[in-house]
Coordinates of C-alpha atoms in Angstrom, one line a residue:
Chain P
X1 CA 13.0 8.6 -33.1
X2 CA 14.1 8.1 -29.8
X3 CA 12.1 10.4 -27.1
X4 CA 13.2 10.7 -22.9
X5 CA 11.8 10.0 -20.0
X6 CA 11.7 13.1 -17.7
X7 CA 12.1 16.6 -19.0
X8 CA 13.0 18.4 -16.4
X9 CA 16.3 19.9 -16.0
X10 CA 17.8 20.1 -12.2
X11 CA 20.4 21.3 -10.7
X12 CA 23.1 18.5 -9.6
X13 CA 20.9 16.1 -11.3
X14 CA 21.5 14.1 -14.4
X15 CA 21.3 16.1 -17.7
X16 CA 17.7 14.6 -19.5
X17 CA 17.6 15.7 -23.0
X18 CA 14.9 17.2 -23.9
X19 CA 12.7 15.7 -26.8
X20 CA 14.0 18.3 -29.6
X21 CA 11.5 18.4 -32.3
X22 CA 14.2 19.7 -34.6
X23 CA 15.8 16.6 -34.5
X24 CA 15.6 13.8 -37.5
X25 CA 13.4 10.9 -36.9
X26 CA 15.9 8.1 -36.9
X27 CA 14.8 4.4 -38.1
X28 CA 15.4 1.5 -36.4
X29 CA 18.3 1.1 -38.4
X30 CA 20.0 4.3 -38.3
X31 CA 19.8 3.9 -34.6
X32 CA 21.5 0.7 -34.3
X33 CA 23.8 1.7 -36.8
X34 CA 24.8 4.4 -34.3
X35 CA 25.0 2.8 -31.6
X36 CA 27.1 0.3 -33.0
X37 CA 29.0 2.9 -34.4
X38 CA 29.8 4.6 -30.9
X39 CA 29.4 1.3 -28.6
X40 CA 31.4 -1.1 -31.2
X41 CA 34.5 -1.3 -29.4
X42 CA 32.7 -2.3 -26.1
X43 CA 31.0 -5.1 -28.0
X44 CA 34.9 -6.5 -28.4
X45 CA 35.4 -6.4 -24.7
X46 CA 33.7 -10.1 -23.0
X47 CA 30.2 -8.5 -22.0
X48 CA 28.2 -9.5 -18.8
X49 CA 25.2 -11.2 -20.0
X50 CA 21.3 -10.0 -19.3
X51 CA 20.7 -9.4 -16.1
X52 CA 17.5 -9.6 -14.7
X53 CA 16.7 -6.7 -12.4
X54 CA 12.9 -6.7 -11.2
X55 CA 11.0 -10.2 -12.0
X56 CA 8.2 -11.6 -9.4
X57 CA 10.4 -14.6 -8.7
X58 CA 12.9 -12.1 -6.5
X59 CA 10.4 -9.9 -5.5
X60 CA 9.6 -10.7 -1.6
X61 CA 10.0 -9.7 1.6
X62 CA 12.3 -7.8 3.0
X63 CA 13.6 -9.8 6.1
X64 CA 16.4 -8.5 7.8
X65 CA 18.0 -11.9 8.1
X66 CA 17.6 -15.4 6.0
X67 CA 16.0 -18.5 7.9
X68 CA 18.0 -20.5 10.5
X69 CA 20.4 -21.9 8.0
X70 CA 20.2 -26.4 7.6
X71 CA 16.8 -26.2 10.0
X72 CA 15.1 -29.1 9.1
X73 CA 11.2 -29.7 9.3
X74 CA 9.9 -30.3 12.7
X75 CA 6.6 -30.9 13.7
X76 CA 4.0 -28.5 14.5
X77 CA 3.5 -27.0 17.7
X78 CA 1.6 -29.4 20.2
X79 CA -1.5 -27.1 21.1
X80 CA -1.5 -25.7 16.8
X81 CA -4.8 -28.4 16.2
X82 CA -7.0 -26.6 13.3
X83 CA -4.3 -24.1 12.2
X84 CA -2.6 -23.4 9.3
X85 CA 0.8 -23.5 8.3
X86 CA 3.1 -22.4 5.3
Chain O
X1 CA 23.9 11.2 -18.5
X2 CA 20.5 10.8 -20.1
X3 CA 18.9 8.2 -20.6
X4 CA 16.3 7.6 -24.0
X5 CA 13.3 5.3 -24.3
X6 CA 14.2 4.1 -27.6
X7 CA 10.7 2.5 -29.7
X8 CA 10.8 -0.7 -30.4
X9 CA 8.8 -2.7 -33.2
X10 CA 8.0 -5.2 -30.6
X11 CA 5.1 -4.6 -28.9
X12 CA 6.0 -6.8 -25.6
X13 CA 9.3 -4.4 -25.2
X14 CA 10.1 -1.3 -23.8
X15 CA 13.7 -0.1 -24.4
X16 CA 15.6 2.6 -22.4
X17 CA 19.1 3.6 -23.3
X18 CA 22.0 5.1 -21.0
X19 CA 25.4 5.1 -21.7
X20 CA 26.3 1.9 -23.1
X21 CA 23.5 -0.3 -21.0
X22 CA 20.3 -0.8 -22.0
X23 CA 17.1 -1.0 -20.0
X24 CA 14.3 -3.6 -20.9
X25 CA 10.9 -4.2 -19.8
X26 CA 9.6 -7.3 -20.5
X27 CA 5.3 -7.0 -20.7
X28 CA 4.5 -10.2 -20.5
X29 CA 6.7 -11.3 -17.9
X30 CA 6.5 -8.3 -16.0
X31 CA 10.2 -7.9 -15.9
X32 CA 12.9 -5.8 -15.9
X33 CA 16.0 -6.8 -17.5
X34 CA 20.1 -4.7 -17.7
X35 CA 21.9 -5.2 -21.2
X36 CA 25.4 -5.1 -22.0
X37 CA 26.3 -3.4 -25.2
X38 CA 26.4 -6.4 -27.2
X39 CA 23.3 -7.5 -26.2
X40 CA 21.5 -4.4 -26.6
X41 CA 23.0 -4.3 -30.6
X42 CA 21.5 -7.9 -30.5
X43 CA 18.2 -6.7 -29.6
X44 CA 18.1 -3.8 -31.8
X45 CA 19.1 -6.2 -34.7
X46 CA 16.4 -9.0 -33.8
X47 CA 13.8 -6.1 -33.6
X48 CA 14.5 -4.7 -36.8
X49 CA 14.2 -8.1 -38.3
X50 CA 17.6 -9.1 -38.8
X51 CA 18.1 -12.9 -39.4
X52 CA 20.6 -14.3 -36.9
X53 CA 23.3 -15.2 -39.5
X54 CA 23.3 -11.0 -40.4
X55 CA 22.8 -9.6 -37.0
X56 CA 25.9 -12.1 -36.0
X57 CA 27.9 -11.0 -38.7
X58 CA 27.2 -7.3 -38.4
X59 CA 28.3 -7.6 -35.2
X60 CA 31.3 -10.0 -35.7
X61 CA 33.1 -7.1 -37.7
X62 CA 33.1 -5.3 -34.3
X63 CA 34.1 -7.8 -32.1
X64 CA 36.9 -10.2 -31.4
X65 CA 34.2 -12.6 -30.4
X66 CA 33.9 -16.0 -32.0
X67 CA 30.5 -16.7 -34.0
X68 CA 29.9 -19.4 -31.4
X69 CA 30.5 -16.8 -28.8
X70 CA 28.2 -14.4 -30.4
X71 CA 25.3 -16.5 -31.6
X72 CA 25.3 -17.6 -27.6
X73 CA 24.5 -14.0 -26.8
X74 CA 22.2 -13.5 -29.6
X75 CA 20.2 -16.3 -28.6
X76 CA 20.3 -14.9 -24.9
X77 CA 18.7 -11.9 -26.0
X78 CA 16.2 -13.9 -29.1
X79 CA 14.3 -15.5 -25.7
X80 CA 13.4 -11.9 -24.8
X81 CA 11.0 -11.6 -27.9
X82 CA 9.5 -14.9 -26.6
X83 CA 6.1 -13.8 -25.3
X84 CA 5.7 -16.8 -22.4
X85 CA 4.1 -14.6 -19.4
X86 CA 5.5 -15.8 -16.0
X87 CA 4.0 -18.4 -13.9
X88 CA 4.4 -15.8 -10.8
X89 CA 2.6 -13.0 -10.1
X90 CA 3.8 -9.8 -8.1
X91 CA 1.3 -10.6 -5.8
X92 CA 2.8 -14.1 -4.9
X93 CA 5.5 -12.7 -2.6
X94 CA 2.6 -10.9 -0.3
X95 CA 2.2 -13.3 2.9
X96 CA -0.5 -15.4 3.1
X97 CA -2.4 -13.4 5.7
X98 CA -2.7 -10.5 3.8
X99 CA -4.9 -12.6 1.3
X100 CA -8.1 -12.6 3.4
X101 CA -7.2 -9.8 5.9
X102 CA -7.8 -7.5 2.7
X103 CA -11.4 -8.9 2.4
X104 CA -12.1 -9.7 5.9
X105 CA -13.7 -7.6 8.7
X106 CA -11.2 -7.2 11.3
X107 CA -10.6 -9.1 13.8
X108 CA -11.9 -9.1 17.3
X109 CA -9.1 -8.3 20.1
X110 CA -8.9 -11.2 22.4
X111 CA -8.6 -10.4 26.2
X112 CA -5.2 -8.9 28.4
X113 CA -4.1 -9.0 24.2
X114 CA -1.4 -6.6 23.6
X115 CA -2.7 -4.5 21.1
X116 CA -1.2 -2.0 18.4
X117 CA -1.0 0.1 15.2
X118 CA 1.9 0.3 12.5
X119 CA 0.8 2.8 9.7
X120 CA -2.6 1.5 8.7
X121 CA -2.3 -1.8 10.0
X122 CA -3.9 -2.7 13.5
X123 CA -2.5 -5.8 15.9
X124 CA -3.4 -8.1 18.7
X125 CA -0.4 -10.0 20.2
X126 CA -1.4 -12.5 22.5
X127 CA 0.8 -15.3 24.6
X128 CA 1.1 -18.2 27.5
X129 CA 4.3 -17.1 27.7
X130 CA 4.3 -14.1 30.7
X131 CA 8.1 -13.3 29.6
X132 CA 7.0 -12.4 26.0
X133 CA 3.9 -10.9 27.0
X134 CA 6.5 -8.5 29.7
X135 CA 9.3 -8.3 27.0
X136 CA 6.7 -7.4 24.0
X137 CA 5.0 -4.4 26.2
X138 CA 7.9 -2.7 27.4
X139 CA 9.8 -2.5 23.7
X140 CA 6.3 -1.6 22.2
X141 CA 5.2 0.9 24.2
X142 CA 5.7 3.5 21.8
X143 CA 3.7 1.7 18.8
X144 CA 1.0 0.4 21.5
X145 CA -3.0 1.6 20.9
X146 CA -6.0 0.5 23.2
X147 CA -8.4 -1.1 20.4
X148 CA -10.9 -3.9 20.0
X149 CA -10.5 -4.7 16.5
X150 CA -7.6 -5.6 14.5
X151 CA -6.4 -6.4 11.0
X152 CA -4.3 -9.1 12.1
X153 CA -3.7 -11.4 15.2
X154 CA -0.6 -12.5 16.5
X155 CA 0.0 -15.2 18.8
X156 CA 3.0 -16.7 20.5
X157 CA 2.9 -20.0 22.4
X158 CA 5.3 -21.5 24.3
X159 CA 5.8 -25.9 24.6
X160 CA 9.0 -27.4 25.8
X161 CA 10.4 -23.7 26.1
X162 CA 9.8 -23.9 22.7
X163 CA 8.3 -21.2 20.7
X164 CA 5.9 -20.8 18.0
X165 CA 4.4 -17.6 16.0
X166 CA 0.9 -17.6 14.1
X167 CA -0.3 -14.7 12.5
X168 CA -4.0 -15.2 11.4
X169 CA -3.6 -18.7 12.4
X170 CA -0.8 -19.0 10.0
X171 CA 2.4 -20.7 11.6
X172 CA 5.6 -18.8 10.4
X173 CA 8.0 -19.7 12.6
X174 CA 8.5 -22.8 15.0
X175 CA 10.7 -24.1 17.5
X176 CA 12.4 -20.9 18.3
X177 CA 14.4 -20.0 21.0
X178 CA 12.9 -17.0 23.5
X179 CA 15.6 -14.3 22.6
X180 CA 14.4 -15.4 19.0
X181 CA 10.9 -14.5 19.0
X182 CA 11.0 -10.4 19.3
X183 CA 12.8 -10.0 16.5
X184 CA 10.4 -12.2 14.0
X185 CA 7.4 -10.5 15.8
X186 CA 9.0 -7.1 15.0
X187 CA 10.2 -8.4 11.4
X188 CA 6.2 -9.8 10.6
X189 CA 4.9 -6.4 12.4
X190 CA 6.9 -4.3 9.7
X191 CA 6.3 -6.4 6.5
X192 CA 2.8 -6.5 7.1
X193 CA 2.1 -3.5 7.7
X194 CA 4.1 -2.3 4.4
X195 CA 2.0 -4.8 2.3
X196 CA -1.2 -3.7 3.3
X197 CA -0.4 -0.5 2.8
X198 CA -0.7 0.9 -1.1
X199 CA 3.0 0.7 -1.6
X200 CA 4.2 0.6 -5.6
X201 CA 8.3 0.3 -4.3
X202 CA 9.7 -1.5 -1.3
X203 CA 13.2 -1.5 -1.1
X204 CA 15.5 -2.8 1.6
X205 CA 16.8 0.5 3.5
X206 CA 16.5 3.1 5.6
X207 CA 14.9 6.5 5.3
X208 CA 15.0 9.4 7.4
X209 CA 13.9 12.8 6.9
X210 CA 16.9 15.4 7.8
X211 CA 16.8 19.3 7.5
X212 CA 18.5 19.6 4.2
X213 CA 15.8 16.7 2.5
X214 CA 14.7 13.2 2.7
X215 CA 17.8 10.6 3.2
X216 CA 17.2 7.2 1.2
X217 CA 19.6 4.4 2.5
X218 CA 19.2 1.6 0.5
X219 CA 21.9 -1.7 1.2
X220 CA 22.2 -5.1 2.0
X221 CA 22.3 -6.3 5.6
X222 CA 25.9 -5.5 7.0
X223 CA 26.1 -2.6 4.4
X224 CA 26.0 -0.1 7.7
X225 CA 23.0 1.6 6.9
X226 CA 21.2 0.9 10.2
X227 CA 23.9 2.0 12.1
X228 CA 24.5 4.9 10.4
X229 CA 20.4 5.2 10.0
X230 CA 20.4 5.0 13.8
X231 CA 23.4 8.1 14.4
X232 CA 21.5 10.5 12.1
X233 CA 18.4 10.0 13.3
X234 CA 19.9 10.4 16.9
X235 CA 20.9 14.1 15.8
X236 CA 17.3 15.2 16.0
X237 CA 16.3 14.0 12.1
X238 CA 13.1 11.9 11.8
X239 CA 13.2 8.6 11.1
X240 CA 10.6 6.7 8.3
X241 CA 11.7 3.6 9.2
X242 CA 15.3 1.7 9.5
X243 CA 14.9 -1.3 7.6
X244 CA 11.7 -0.2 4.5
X245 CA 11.6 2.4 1.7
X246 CA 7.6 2.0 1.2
X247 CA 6.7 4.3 -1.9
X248 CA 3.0 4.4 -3.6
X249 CA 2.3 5.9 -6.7
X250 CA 2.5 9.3 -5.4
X251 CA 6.2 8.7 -3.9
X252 CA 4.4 8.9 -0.3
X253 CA 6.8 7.4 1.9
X254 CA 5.8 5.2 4.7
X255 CA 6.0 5.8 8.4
X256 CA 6.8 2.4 10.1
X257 CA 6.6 3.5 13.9
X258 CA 8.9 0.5 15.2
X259 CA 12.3 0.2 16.9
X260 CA 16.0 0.0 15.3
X261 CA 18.1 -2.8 15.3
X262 CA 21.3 -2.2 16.4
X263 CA 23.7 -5.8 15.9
X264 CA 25.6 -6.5 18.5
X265 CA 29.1 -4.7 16.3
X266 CA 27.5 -1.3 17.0
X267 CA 26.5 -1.2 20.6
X268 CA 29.6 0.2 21.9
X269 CA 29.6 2.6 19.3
X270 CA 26.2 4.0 19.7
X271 CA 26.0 4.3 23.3
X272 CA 26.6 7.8 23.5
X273 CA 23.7 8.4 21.6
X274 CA 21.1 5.6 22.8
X275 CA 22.8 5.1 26.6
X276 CA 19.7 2.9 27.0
X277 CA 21.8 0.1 24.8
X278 CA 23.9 -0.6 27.7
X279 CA 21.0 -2.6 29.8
X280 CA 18.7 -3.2 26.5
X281 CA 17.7 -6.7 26.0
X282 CA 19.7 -9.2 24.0
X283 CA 18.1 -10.8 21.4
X284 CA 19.3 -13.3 18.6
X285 CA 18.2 -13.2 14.7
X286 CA 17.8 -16.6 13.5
X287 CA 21.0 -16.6 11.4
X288 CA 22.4 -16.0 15.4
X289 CA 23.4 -12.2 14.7
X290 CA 22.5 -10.6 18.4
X291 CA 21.1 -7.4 18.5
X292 CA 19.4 -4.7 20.5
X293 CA 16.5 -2.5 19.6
X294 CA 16.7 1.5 20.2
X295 CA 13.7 3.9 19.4
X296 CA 14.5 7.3 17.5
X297 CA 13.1 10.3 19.3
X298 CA 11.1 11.2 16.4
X299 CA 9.1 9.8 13.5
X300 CA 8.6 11.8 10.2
X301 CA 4.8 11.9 9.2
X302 CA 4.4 9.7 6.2
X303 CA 4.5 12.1 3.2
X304 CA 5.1 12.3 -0.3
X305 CA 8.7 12.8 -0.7
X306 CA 9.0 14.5 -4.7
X307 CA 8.2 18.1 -3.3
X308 CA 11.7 17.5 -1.2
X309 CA 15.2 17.4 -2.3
X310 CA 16.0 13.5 -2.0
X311 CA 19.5 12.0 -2.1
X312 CA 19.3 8.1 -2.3
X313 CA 23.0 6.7 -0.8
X314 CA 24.0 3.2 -1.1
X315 CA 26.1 2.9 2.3
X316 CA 29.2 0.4 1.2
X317 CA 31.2 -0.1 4.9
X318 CA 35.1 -1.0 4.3
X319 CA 36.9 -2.3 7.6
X320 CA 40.5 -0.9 8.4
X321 CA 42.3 -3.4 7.0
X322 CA 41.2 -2.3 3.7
X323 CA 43.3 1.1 2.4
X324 CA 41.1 4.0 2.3
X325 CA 41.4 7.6 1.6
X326 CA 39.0 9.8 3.7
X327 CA 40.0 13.0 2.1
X328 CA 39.2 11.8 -1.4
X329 CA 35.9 12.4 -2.2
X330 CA 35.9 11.3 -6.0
X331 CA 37.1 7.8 -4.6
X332 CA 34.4 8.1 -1.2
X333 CA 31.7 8.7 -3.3
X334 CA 30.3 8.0 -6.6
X335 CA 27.3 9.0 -8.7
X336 CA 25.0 6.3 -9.9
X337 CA 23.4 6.3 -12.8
X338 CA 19.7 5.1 -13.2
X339 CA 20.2 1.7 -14.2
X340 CA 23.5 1.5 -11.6
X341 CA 20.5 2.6 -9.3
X342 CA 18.2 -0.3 -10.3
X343 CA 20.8 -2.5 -10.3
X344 CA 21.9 -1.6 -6.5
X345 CA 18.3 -1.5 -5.4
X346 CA 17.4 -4.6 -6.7
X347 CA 20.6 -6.1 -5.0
X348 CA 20.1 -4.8 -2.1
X349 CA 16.5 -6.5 -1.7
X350 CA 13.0 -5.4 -3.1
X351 CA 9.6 -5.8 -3.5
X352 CA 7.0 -4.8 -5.9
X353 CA 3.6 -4.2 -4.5
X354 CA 1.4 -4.0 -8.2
X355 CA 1.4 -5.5 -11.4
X356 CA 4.2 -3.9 -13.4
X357 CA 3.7 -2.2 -16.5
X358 CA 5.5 0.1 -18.5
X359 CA 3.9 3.3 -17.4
X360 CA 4.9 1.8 -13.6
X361 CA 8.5 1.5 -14.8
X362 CA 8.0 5.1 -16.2
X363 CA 7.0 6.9 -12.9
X364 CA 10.0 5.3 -11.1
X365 CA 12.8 6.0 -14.2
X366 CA 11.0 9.5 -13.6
X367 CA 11.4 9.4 -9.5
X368 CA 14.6 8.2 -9.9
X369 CA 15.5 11.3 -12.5
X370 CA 14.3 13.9 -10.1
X371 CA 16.6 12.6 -7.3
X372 CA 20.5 12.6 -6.4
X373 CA 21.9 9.1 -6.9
X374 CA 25.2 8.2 -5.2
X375 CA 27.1 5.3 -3.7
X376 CA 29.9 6.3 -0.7
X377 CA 32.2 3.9 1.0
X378 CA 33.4 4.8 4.2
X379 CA 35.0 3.6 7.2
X380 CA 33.7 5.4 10.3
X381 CA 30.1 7.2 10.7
X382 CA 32.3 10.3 11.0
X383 CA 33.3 9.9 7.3
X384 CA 29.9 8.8 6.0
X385 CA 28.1 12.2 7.4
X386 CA 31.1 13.9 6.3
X387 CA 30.4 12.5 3.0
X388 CA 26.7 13.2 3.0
X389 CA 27.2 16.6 4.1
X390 CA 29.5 17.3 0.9
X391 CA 26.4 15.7 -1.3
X392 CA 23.6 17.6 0.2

């Protein structure tokens, strides 16, 4: 059975099917089948692989610029005794 | 287009469906993956139990892809239905001062400190350096607030005309030059102040609140958007902030009351509107962009944004030498759909604030629903408003 997110219809704004209780409860099955069915001919075409959208490894801040690019280590300031660093 | 959560017998996976590209969220790893049409058959195939040999040859009588081809794919998508959590948290990428100055008491102000507030977040900035202490008061005046206690304390010292910045005693940068050190003290004002708020959604981007609606303009660096940011906002709209779209659960957006950066390409340009560029300071990222900082006359209170008509625009700049129709709007601008959304947002830089679930995902596929979605490419400012007139 497939049900969507949102059910508001907006003007300008995507259309969001409603969840229609009238419709048949599709298995798993029947719904790969059809999207097979009507996405088969892209499955010819070389796909783009998995793309990762949202994982905690790229999820930081948002600097406006990257670090001074091939900075190498350098000591810590002379008057920084008994603070941190990271 | 709509776009269907489709049930999955996996109990780790969430499947959404638009178009030809799936959505996934992966529970365990907290993660959000875009699948090709191939790879979403794949995953409806594995789900429903398939063996590999079946699902491949299903799918082989569709495609002119080799089995070897194919099973590579399949097996791409069979390491989605492995349940290995990640080693990283969401909460990783929050700097390290924000771990104790979330259980701390604040901090006490430390004398002829420069003191003051961004959104929730209170500041002490202290130096030896008289220069910095000049340069810092002047260019915050408009954030600055007398207090005695703060959530965080930054300091600036100054050895061998060498610079370094702690916050909370934590070094984060060193060696810098002095036209370096405004802009990371400005940078480490803004994130902080985002991550301590109780942001769900960070994304790289400007947002500005306009007569017709709230203006999202999310983008890479050298997308535009801070320039163009900085016009509108110049024509009596209310900036949020020029560089962070900050949303909490309610879609609140947050108020970051700090200057713009203008890089050095767009000084000329926005004179006319911020004559106060022409004898601004210099200063120098540390990637050695130069830039100058402008305030906008007016801030928009932080709010929550779904009671307003929002139209998110992904600003793509094209220079002359590229062709370029401005009279053709179905080539200036194009209407994204919500993974083409997710996609752009994500590229364009991002930060998650709380553990993600699928209810989490839900209320953004649901903001993102609710809101008009659209890329433009243009070539002068005078095109882009043109533009976002037309999609208001």
């Amino acid at each position: 059975m497939c049900s969507t997110i949102g059910g508001v219809m907006a003007n300008n704004k995507d259309n969001v099917e409603l969840n229609n209780d009238d419709n048949q409860e599709l298995s798993h099955e029947e719904t790969r089948r059809n999207f097979m069915k009507k996405f088969g001919k892209l499955a010819v075409v070389t796909p783009i692989a998995v793309t990762a959208l949202m994982t905690p490894q790229t999820s930081y801040a948002q600097k406006s610029c990257s670090r001074r690019p091939n900075h190498p280590h350098k000591p810590q300031c002379p008057s920084a005794q008994g603070k941190n660093s990271f | 287009m709509a776009i269907n959560k489709i049930p999955l017998n996996s109990e780790s996976l969430s499947l959404y469906l638009e178009g030809s590209k799936g959505l996934l969220f992966h529970q365990p790893k907290q993660s959000v993956f875009q699948l090709p049409p191939l790879s979403v058959a794949f995953l409806l195939a594995i789900d429903e139990g398939l063996t590999e040999q079946r699902a491949i040859a299903e799918i082989a009588q569709s495609s002119e892809l080799s089995f070897q081809q194919l099973r590579s794919f399949y097996l791409e998508v069979k390491a989605l239905f492995s349940d290995d959590q990640n080693d990283e948290s969401y909460f990783d990428g929050r700097y390290p001062e924000l771990n104790n100055a979330l259980s701390i008491a604040s901090i006490s102000v430390k004398p002829k400190a420069f003191t003051c507030q961004v959104a929730n977040s209170r500041f002490s900035i202290s130096s030896n350096c008289e220069h910095v202490k000049i340069d810092l008061r002047q260019l915050l005046a408009r954030c600055e607030k007398k207090l005695v206690e703060v959530d965080f304390e930054l300091e600036v010292e100054v050895s061998d005309d060498q610079y370094y910045l702690y916050s909370n005693d934590h070094l984060f940068a060193e060696q810098l030059k002095r036209t370096e050190v405004i802009p990371e003290i400005i940078d480490r004002l803004q994130i902080l102040a985002y991550q301590r708020s109780d942001y769900y959604f960070c994304y790289h981007g400007a947002a500005i609140k306009t007569e017709q609606g709230i203006l999202l303009l999310p983008g890479k660096s050298g997308s535009g958007k801070s320039t163009l940011s900085a016009e509108i906002t110049a024509e009596g709209n209310q900036l949020f902030s020029d560089e962070i779209i900050a949303l909490d659960k309610s879609f609140n957006l947050l108020t970051l009351t700090l200057p713009i950066a203008i890089k050095s390409g767009s000084w000329e340009h926005l004179s006319k509107q911020y004559p106060e560029l022409d004898t601004a300071t210099i200063y120098k990222r540390l990637d050695g962009r130069k830039l100058k900082y402008v305030w906008p006359e007016k801030f928009a209170i932080s709010q929550s944004i779904t009671n307003n008509k929002v139209l998110l625009v992904n600003p793509k700049f094209i220079d002359s030498s590229h062709d370029f129709d401005a009279n053709s709007e179905s080539k200036n601008a194009k209407r994204l759909s919500i993974i083409d959304t997710l996609a752009m947002l994500s590229e364009s830089g991002y930060q998650i604030g709380v553990e993600m679930d699928k209810e989490k995902l839900d209320l953004l596929i649901n903001f993102l629903l609710d809101i008009h979605r659209f890329e433009i490419t243009y070539q002068s400012s005078e095109q882009a408003k043109t533009t976002l007139t037309k999609l208001w």
